[in-house]
Short mmCIF file of C-alpha atoms and ligand atoms in Angstrom, two decimals:
data_model
loop_
_atom_site.label_atom_id
_atom_site.label_comp_id
_atom_site.label_asym_id
_atom_site.label_seq_id
_atom_site.Cartn_x
_atom_site.Cartn_y
_atom_site.Cartn_z
CA MET P 1 24.25 277.06 -19.80
CA ILE P 2 22.05 276.23 -16.80
CA ASP P 3 22.74 272.89 -15.10
CA ILE P 4 19.65 271.16 -13.79
CA CYS P 5 19.07 268.43 -11.23
CA LEU P 6 15.73 266.72 -11.72
CA LEU P 7 14.45 264.98 -8.57
CA GLY P 8 11.68 262.58 -9.58
CA ALA P 9 12.65 262.61 -13.26
CA THR P 10 10.51 259.62 -14.25
CA GLY P 11 7.24 261.03 -12.90
CA SER P 12 4.70 263.29 -14.50
CA ILE P 13 6.43 266.53 -13.40
CA GLY P 14 9.83 265.08 -14.33
CA GLN P 15 8.69 264.14 -17.83
CA SER P 16 7.02 267.51 -18.42
CA THR P 17 10.23 269.24 -17.29
CA LEU P 18 12.24 267.22 -19.80
CA GLU P 19 9.74 268.18 -22.52
CA VAL P 20 10.55 271.84 -21.86
CA VAL P 21 14.31 271.16 -21.55
CA ARG P 22 14.22 269.39 -24.94
CA LEU P 23 13.01 272.64 -26.54
CA HIS P 24 16.02 274.62 -25.24
CA PRO P 25 19.23 272.61 -25.73
CA GLU P 26 21.26 275.84 -25.89
CA ARG P 27 19.99 276.95 -22.49
CA PHE P 28 19.70 273.91 -20.21
CA ARG P 29 21.90 270.91 -19.49
CA VAL P 30 20.69 267.96 -17.41
CA ARG P 31 23.29 267.31 -14.73
CA ALA P 32 21.39 264.79 -12.56
CA LEU P 33 18.33 262.59 -12.92
CA THR P 34 16.70 260.64 -10.08
CA ALA P 35 13.98 258.00 -9.79
CA ASN P 36 12.61 255.70 -7.14
CA THR P 37 12.39 252.27 -8.83
CA ASP P 38 11.59 252.79 -12.52
CA ILE P 39 14.84 251.57 -14.11
CA GLU P 40 13.39 251.40 -17.63
CA ALA P 41 12.28 255.03 -17.71
CA LEU P 42 15.44 256.27 -15.99
CA PHE P 43 17.67 254.36 -18.40
CA ALA P 44 15.87 255.86 -21.41
CA GLN P 45 16.36 259.34 -19.93
CA ILE P 46 20.06 258.67 -19.25
CA ARG P 47 20.49 257.61 -22.87
CA GLU P 48 18.82 260.76 -24.17
CA PHE P 49 20.04 263.46 -21.76
CA LYS P 50 23.50 262.08 -20.84
CA PRO P 51 23.59 263.43 -17.27
CA SER P 52 26.71 263.38 -15.09
CA PHE P 53 24.79 261.64 -12.28
CA ALA P 54 21.82 259.29 -12.11
CA VAL P 55 20.36 258.21 -8.77
CA ILE P 56 18.04 255.29 -8.16
CA ALA P 57 16.55 255.75 -4.68
CA ASP P 58 16.03 252.01 -4.19
CA GLU P 59 19.55 250.80 -3.37
CA SER P 60 18.85 247.21 -4.38
CA LEU P 61 18.41 248.37 -7.99
CA GLU P 62 21.77 250.14 -8.34
CA PRO P 63 23.64 247.05 -9.67
CA VAL P 64 20.89 246.42 -12.23
CA LEU P 65 21.03 249.97 -13.55
CA LEU P 66 24.82 250.03 -13.50
CA ALA P 67 25.06 246.80 -15.49
CA ARG P 68 22.59 248.11 -18.04
CA VAL P 69 24.51 251.38 -18.50
CA LYS P 70 27.87 249.58 -18.77
CA THR P 71 26.70 247.20 -21.47
CA GLU P 72 24.44 249.46 -23.51
CA LEU P 73 26.13 252.85 -23.04
CA PRO P 74 29.80 251.91 -22.51
CA ASP P 75 31.18 255.30 -23.59
CA LEU P 76 28.90 257.41 -21.43
CA GLN P 77 30.54 259.24 -18.51
CA VAL P 78 27.73 258.92 -15.95
CA GLN P 79 28.02 258.12 -12.27
CA ILE P 80 25.29 255.77 -11.04
CA LEU P 81 24.39 256.27 -7.38
CA SER P 82 21.63 255.10 -5.06
CA GLY P 83 19.88 255.82 -1.77
CA GLU P 84 18.76 258.82 0.23
CA THR P 85 22.21 260.36 0.75
CA ALA P 86 22.88 260.29 -2.99
CA LEU P 87 19.58 262.11 -3.63
CA GLN P 88 20.69 264.84 -1.23
CA ALA P 89 24.21 264.94 -2.65
CA VAL P 90 23.07 265.54 -6.25
CA ALA P 91 20.61 268.18 -5.03
CA GLN P 92 23.56 270.03 -3.47
CA ASP P 93 26.11 269.44 -6.23
CA GLN P 94 28.13 272.60 -6.76
CA ALA P 95 27.79 272.77 -10.53
CA THR P 96 23.98 272.57 -10.35
CA HIS P 97 22.06 275.83 -10.60
CA THR P 98 18.42 274.71 -10.64
CA VAL P 99 16.83 271.80 -8.80
CA VAL P 100 13.37 270.64 -9.83
CA ALA P 101 11.63 269.08 -6.81
CA GLY P 102 9.35 266.55 -8.49
CA ILE P 103 9.37 263.67 -5.97
CA VAL P 104 5.92 262.78 -4.67
CA GLY P 105 5.08 262.81 -0.96
CA ALA P 106 7.08 263.36 2.22
CA ALA P 107 9.87 261.29 0.59
CA GLY P 108 10.76 264.52 -1.24
CA LEU P 109 11.36 266.54 1.93
CA LEU P 110 15.05 265.78 2.62
CA PRO P 111 16.35 266.03 -0.98
CA THR P 112 14.36 269.24 -1.57
CA LEU P 113 15.56 270.71 1.69
CA ALA P 114 19.14 269.76 0.78
CA ALA P 115 18.79 271.82 -2.41
CA VAL P 116 17.41 274.74 -0.39
CA GLN P 117 20.24 274.52 2.13
CA ALA P 118 22.77 274.67 -0.71
CA GLY P 119 21.15 277.93 -1.88
CA LYS P 120 19.91 276.61 -5.22
CA ARG P 121 17.10 277.88 -7.36
CA VAL P 122 14.44 275.35 -6.36
CA LEU P 123 11.39 274.79 -8.56
CA LEU P 124 8.90 273.29 -6.14
CA ALA P 125 6.28 270.78 -7.25
CA ASN P 126 6.63 268.62 -4.12
CA LYS P 127 3.94 270.40 -2.07
CA GLU P 128 4.08 267.74 0.68
CA ALA P 129 7.52 269.06 1.75
CA LEU P 130 5.93 272.38 2.71
CA VAL P 131 2.89 270.75 4.31
CA CYS P 132 5.15 268.61 6.52
CA ALA P 133 7.71 271.18 7.54
CA GLY P 134 6.59 274.60 6.29
CA ARG P 135 8.16 276.84 8.92
CA LEU P 136 11.49 274.97 9.07
CA PHE P 137 11.62 274.80 5.27
CA MET P 138 10.91 278.50 4.78
CA SER P 139 13.42 279.52 7.43
CA GLU P 140 16.08 277.53 5.55
CA VAL P 141 15.09 279.35 2.34
CA GLU P 142 15.56 282.65 4.17
CA ARG P 143 18.87 281.62 5.75
CA SER P 144 20.49 280.14 2.63
CA GLY P 145 19.24 282.69 0.11
CA ALA P 146 17.80 279.90 -2.06
CA GLU P 147 15.34 281.07 -4.70
CA LEU P 148 12.07 279.17 -4.32
CA LEU P 149 9.78 279.27 -7.35
CA PRO P 150 6.44 277.41 -7.31
CA LEU P 151 5.62 274.94 -10.08
CA ASP P 152 2.21 273.89 -8.80
CA SER P 153 0.01 275.58 -11.43
CA GLU P 154 -2.11 277.52 -8.91
CA HIS P 155 0.87 278.73 -6.90
CA ASN P 156 2.76 279.60 -10.03
CA ALA P 157 -0.28 281.66 -11.10
CA ILE P 158 -0.43 283.43 -7.71
CA PHE P 159 3.31 284.09 -7.88
CA GLN P 160 2.81 285.67 -11.31
CA CYS P 161 -0.03 287.87 -9.95
CA LEU P 162 2.01 289.17 -6.99
CA PRO P 163 4.72 291.82 -7.38
CA TYR P 164 8.13 290.14 -7.47
CA ASN P 165 9.89 293.06 -5.82
CA LYS P 166 9.67 292.15 -2.14
CA ARG P 167 10.18 295.78 -1.06
CA TYR P 168 6.77 296.58 -2.52
CA GLN P 169 4.16 294.39 -0.82
CA PRO P 170 0.66 295.78 -1.35
CA GLU P 171 -2.22 294.61 0.83
CA VAL P 172 -3.55 291.37 -0.58
CA ARG P 173 -7.20 291.08 0.39
CA ARG P 174 -7.77 287.51 -0.77
CA ILE P 175 -6.10 284.77 -2.70
CA LEU P 176 -8.58 282.82 -4.81
CA LEU P 177 -7.16 279.33 -5.19
CA THR P 178 -8.90 277.61 -8.06
CA ALA P 179 -9.81 273.90 -8.12
CA SER P 180 -11.16 271.86 -11.01
CA GLY P 181 -13.37 269.88 -8.63
CA GLY P 182 -11.82 266.64 -9.89
CA PRO P 183 -13.48 263.73 -11.72
CA PHE P 184 -16.27 263.33 -9.13
CA ARG P 185 -17.51 266.91 -8.91
CA GLY P 186 -21.25 266.91 -8.18
CA TYR P 187 -21.27 263.32 -6.86
CA THR P 188 -23.25 262.40 -3.74
CA ARG P 189 -21.63 260.44 -0.89
CA ALA P 190 -23.41 257.30 -2.05
CA GLN P 191 -21.99 257.70 -5.56
CA LEU P 192 -18.52 258.42 -4.18
CA ASP P 193 -18.63 255.22 -2.14
CA GLU P 194 -18.65 253.21 -5.37
CA VAL P 195 -15.75 254.79 -7.30
CA THR P 196 -12.68 252.75 -8.26
CA PRO P 197 -9.00 253.82 -8.28
CA GLU P 198 -9.03 253.65 -12.10
CA GLN P 199 -11.86 256.21 -12.20
CA ALA P 200 -9.97 258.42 -9.78
CA PHE P 201 -6.83 258.35 -11.97
CA LEU P 202 -8.79 259.85 -14.89
CA HIS P 203 -8.67 263.55 -14.14
CA PRO P 204 -10.77 265.65 -16.55
CA ASN P 205 -8.08 268.30 -17.25
CA TRP P 206 -4.65 267.13 -16.07
CA GLU P 207 -2.51 263.99 -16.51
CA MET P 208 -0.70 263.38 -13.26
CA GLY P 209 0.82 260.71 -11.02
CA LYS P 210 -1.54 258.34 -9.17
CA LYS P 211 -1.22 259.89 -5.71
CA ILE P 212 -2.00 263.47 -6.76
CA SER P 213 -4.81 262.19 -9.02
CA VAL P 214 -6.50 260.56 -6.01
CA ASP P 215 -5.84 263.72 -3.97
CA SER P 216 -7.54 265.74 -6.72
CA ALA P 217 -10.50 263.36 -6.67
CA THR P 218 -10.98 263.75 -2.88
CA LEU P 219 -10.11 267.49 -2.95
CA MET P 220 -7.34 266.76 -0.43
CA ASN P 221 -5.03 268.18 -3.09
CA LYS P 222 -6.69 271.58 -2.69
CA GLY P 223 -6.30 271.37 1.07
CA LEU P 224 -2.59 270.55 0.72
CA GLU P 225 -2.32 273.44 -1.74
CA LEU P 226 -3.95 275.83 0.71
CA ILE P 227 -1.29 274.94 3.29
CA GLU P 228 1.41 275.21 0.60
CA ALA P 229 0.16 278.70 -0.33
CA CYS P 230 0.17 279.88 3.31
CA TRP P 231 3.90 279.10 3.57
CA LEU P 232 4.91 280.24 0.10
CA PHE P 233 3.18 283.60 0.29
CA GLY P 234 3.20 284.23 4.05
CA VAL P 235 -0.60 284.48 4.38
CA SER P 236 -3.09 283.02 6.86
CA PRO P 237 -5.54 280.25 5.86
CA GLU P 238 -8.35 282.81 6.27
CA THR P 239 -6.91 284.87 3.39
CA ILE P 240 -7.35 281.97 0.98
CA GLU P 241 -10.66 281.11 -0.61
CA ILE P 242 -11.14 278.01 -2.70
CA LEU P 243 -13.00 278.54 -5.93
CA VAL P 244 -14.12 275.58 -8.02
CA HIS P 245 -13.53 276.33 -11.71
CA PRO P 246 -14.05 273.12 -13.69
CA GLN P 247 -12.40 274.30 -16.94
CA SER P 248 -8.95 274.87 -15.30
CA ILE P 249 -8.25 277.87 -17.53
CA ILE P 250 -7.85 280.46 -14.77
CA HIS P 251 -5.09 279.00 -12.60
CA SER P 252 -5.76 281.25 -9.56
CA LEU P 253 -6.33 284.92 -8.70
CA VAL P 254 -5.08 287.57 -6.29
CA GLU P 255 -7.50 290.24 -5.04
CA TYR P 256 -6.14 293.61 -3.90
CA ASP P 257 -7.65 296.23 -1.60
CA ASP P 258 -8.56 298.50 -4.51
CA GLY P 259 -10.94 295.85 -5.89
CA SER P 260 -8.61 294.57 -8.63
CA GLN P 261 -8.43 290.85 -9.16
CA LEU P 262 -5.39 289.66 -11.12
CA ALA P 263 -5.52 286.22 -12.70
CA GLN P 264 -3.20 284.02 -14.75
CA LEU P 265 -4.83 282.07 -17.58
CA GLY P 266 -3.58 279.39 -19.94
CA SER P 267 -4.25 275.93 -21.30
CA PRO P 268 -4.09 273.32 -18.54
CA ASN P 269 -0.58 272.04 -19.23
CA MET P 270 2.16 271.82 -16.58
CA CYS P 271 4.78 272.74 -19.18
CA THR P 272 3.66 276.40 -18.82
CA PRO P 273 4.45 276.82 -15.09
CA ILE P 274 7.57 274.65 -15.54
CA ALA P 275 8.84 276.87 -18.37
CA HIS P 276 8.05 279.92 -16.23
CA GLY P 277 10.20 278.57 -13.40
CA LEU P 278 13.02 277.31 -15.61
CA GLY P 279 13.32 280.55 -17.56
CA PHE P 280 12.54 283.05 -14.78
CA PRO P 281 12.71 286.01 -15.10
CA ASP P 282 12.82 285.44 -18.87
CA ARG P 283 9.79 284.04 -20.66
CA ILE P 284 10.68 280.96 -22.70
CA SER P 285 8.54 278.73 -24.89
CA SER P 286 6.91 275.77 -23.16
CA GLY P 287 5.39 273.84 -26.05
CA SER P 288 1.90 274.20 -24.49
CA ALA P 289 -0.99 274.95 -26.83
CA PHE P 290 -1.82 278.67 -26.83
CA LEU P 291 -5.19 279.50 -25.33
CA ASP P 292 -7.86 280.67 -27.79
CA LEU P 293 -10.48 282.31 -25.59
CA CYS P 294 -13.06 282.41 -28.42
CA SER P 295 -13.05 278.63 -28.76
CA ALA P 296 -12.46 277.91 -25.07
CA PRO P 297 -15.39 276.54 -23.06
CA ASP P 298 -17.44 279.04 -21.00
CA LEU P 299 -15.78 279.71 -17.68
CA SER P 300 -17.84 278.75 -14.63
CA PHE P 301 -17.28 279.00 -10.89
CA GLU P 302 -18.82 277.50 -7.76
CA LYS P 303 -18.06 276.92 -4.09
CA PRO P 304 -16.50 273.58 -3.10
CA ASP P 305 -18.74 270.93 -1.53
CA THR P 306 -16.81 270.35 1.71
CA GLU P 307 -19.56 268.16 3.19
CA THR P 308 -19.21 265.47 0.51
CA PHE P 309 -15.48 266.08 0.02
CA ASP P 310 -14.60 266.12 3.71
CA CYS P 311 -10.85 265.71 3.09
CA LEU P 312 -10.87 269.39 2.14
CA LYS P 313 -12.65 270.31 5.36
CA LEU P 314 -10.08 268.34 7.40
CA ALA P 315 -7.20 270.05 5.60
CA ILE P 316 -8.60 273.56 6.16
CA GLU P 317 -9.08 272.75 9.86
CA ALA P 318 -5.52 271.39 10.09
CA ALA P 319 -4.20 274.55 8.41
CA LYS P 320 -6.03 276.70 10.97
CA ARG P 321 -4.95 274.61 13.97
CA GLY P 322 -1.32 274.49 12.86
CA GLY P 323 1.11 272.70 15.21
CA SER P 324 1.69 269.16 13.96
CA HIS P 325 -1.78 268.90 12.40
CA PRO P 326 -0.70 269.50 8.78
CA LEU P 327 2.14 266.95 9.20
CA TYR P 328 -0.28 264.32 10.56
CA LEU P 329 -2.84 265.15 7.88
CA ASN P 330 -0.27 264.56 5.15
CA ALA P 331 1.20 261.36 6.61
CA ALA P 332 -2.22 259.80 7.18
CA ASN P 333 -3.36 260.84 3.73
CA GLU P 334 -0.33 259.18 2.09
CA VAL P 335 -1.06 255.90 3.91
CA ALA P 336 -4.82 256.06 3.21
CA VAL P 337 -4.43 256.95 -0.47
CA GLN P 338 -2.09 253.98 -0.94
CA ALA P 339 -4.67 251.73 0.77
CA PHE P 340 -7.34 253.01 -1.64
CA ILE P 341 -5.04 252.44 -4.65
CA ASP P 342 -4.36 248.91 -3.34
CA GLY P 343 -8.10 248.22 -3.18
CA ARG P 344 -8.19 247.91 0.64
CA ILE P 345 -10.61 250.78 1.35
CA LYS P 346 -13.25 252.96 -0.33
CA ILE P 347 -12.32 256.47 -1.38
CA THR P 348 -14.64 257.86 1.32
CA GLU P 349 -12.65 256.02 3.98
CA ILE P 350 -9.56 258.14 3.26
CA ALA P 351 -11.10 261.04 5.21
CA SER P 352 -12.15 258.77 8.12
CA LEU P 353 -8.59 257.45 8.46
CA VAL P 354 -7.12 260.96 8.28
CA GLU P 355 -9.61 262.21 10.86
CA LYS P 356 -8.81 259.35 13.26
CA THR P 357 -5.05 259.91 12.87
CA LEU P 358 -5.39 263.66 13.45
CA LYS P 359 -6.70 262.93 16.96
CA PHE P 360 -3.13 261.91 17.86
CA ALA P 361 -1.52 265.09 16.44
CA PRO P 362 0.39 267.21 18.99
CA ASP P 363 -0.65 270.87 19.10
CA SER P 364 3.02 271.88 19.13
CA GLU P 365 5.00 272.27 15.94
CA PRO P 366 8.12 270.13 15.42
CA VAL P 367 11.25 272.18 16.11
CA SER P 368 13.70 270.23 13.95
CA ILE P 369 13.68 268.14 10.78
CA ASP P 370 14.58 265.08 12.87
CA GLU P 371 11.40 265.66 14.85
CA VAL P 372 9.41 266.04 11.61
CA ILE P 373 10.69 262.66 10.41
CA GLN P 374 9.96 261.05 13.78
CA LEU P 375 6.40 262.44 13.98
CA ASP P 376 5.75 261.54 10.34
CA GLY P 377 6.61 257.93 11.21
CA LYS P 378 4.36 257.99 14.28
CA ALA P 379 1.44 259.41 12.30
CA ARG P 380 1.86 256.71 9.63
CA GLN P 381 1.83 254.03 12.32
CA HIS P 382 -1.36 255.44 13.90
CA CYS P 383 -3.00 255.49 10.48
CA LEU P 384 -1.88 251.92 9.70
CA ASP P 385 -3.32 250.77 13.06
CA CYS P 386 -6.67 252.40 12.20
CA LEU P 387 -6.49 250.88 8.71
CA ASN P 388 -5.88 247.38 10.07
CA GLU P 389 -9.02 247.73 12.20
CA ILE P 390 -11.22 248.34 9.15
CA SER P 391 -9.68 246.22 6.40
P1 LIG M 401 4.59 260.79 -10.05
O1 LIG M 401 4.12 259.69 -9.19
O2 LIG M 401 4.23 260.79 -11.48
O3 LIG M 401 6.20 260.87 -9.97
C1 LIG M 401 6.87 260.84 -8.75
C2 LIG M 401 8.39 260.81 -8.96
O4 LIG M 401 9.00 260.69 -7.66
C3 LIG M 401 8.89 259.61 -9.77
O5 LIG M 401 10.01 259.98 -10.52
C4 LIG M 401 9.31 258.59 -8.70
O6 LIG M 401 10.31 257.72 -9.15
C5 LIG M 401 9.82 259.52 -7.59
N1 LIG M 401 9.66 258.93 -6.26
C6 LIG M 401 8.54 258.39 -5.72
N2 LIG M 401 8.76 257.95 -4.48
C7 LIG M 401 10.06 258.21 -4.20
C8 LIG M 401 10.90 257.95 -3.09
N3 LIG M 401 10.45 257.32 -1.98
N4 LIG M 401 12.19 258.36 -3.16
C9 LIG M 401 12.67 258.96 -4.26
N5 LIG M 401 11.93 259.22 -5.37
C10 LIG M 401 10.63 258.85 -5.33
O7 LIG M 401 4.14 262.15 -9.34
P2 LIG M 401 3.86 263.58 -10.03
O8 LIG M 401 2.46 263.64 -10.49
O9 LIG M 401 4.95 263.92 -10.97
O10 LIG M 401 3.94 264.53 -8.74
C11 LIG M 401 5.17 264.88 -8.16
C12 LIG M 401 4.93 266.01 -7.16
O11 LIG M 401 4.52 267.16 -7.88
C13 LIG M 401 3.84 265.72 -6.12
O12 LIG M 401 4.20 266.31 -4.91
C14 LIG M 401 2.62 266.42 -6.70
O13 LIG M 401 1.71 266.84 -5.70
C15 LIG M 401 3.27 267.63 -7.38
N6 LIG M 401 2.49 268.18 -8.50
C16 LIG M 401 2.25 267.41 -9.60
C17 LIG M 401 1.52 267.93 -10.66
C18 LIG M 401 1.28 267.11 -11.92
O14 LIG M 401 0.70 267.62 -12.86
N7 LIG M 401 1.69 265.86 -11.98
C19 LIG M 401 1.01 269.23 -10.58
C20 LIG M 401 1.29 269.98 -9.45
C21 LIG M 401 2.03 269.45 -8.42
MG1 LIG M 402 -2.09 272.26 -8.35
#
């Protein structure tokens, strides 16, 4: 039996993970579930999966959840906890084998890192953790012997196309990171200026949380993924080429020196990469629809439009400059995306705010996690100052 801790259980990744877990009751047991504020969803999951621990990140909500569990599930042996230290504690719990990192944003960094430091198998969806603190994060993976498996569909595809045996590392010529192009592919700047958050949430191929949906609409998501791939696979930004593939059937490719390109294909459903990570190295069923290539749409490919979607251009530049640029890019993007969701700015202003914040980014890389947290706070403040000037 494999004990699982699910960080961000109530989100899109969390729910898809539980869909896969539901299919394999003989294989997986849910040991811990965590959420930020969504008591309703967390309570329903506690009722169904009967974990040993449930953490609500917002401490003010702990008494509400506790009261609900005591009255409605009086016989259940579950410990209700709250706050940042509890998130880290359940991620490090001795009986837990696999930690799914499904928290959104830099808020996921410390709990995910805690799981890494405890040497867990970590299934990483929280790409922002690597964007913020890639080198420090990867050196902890190395030191602790944690097993890091990517859940992001593109990175999971790349992982599947690379040899797993680290002693045999062939020359990778290019990594082709695919992108759907998002809901506004083909739009002009003038058209982009007019889009609403609701339109941005409607991704053509994937159902995801609000923040990553907006990131997919601006193509910032692909920029964050490029940085994520550099750290995960130890390659330079120049090795990675972004390929727009609107059907999201090929989830990425690896090109080798002999001219071979290996790809991973499948229906666009996160349950496939999640099942790959949960079962690894076994292959287990995911519940995703099997791909029928004869009835699938024609596959098409194009280059990304980085002039209109300038968030992607900023992210590629930040990846190449390194230092604290990726950290500042991510922090500013989180603030700006929230401002767009709140109706304070246009979608096209996200890139302007990120660009203005990046001017403050130190060229040196943070040397400790404390410094990461401190710089992340500074970057957010710079971005908020710029935001207050325009809205
Ligand atoms: P979501 O918004 O649906 O869910 C986020 C989860 O994190 C929720 O459970 C929420 O309660 C929790 N959370 C939010 N803020 C928190 C905080 N401050 N402290 C503790 N918990 C907090 O997001 P999602 O779409 O599931 O995405 C999660 C992560 O996975 C993101 O990093 C995203 O980029 C990545 N990802 C998502 C998908 C997808 O299909 N949804 C695909 C690839 C990668
Ligand atoms: Mg992805």
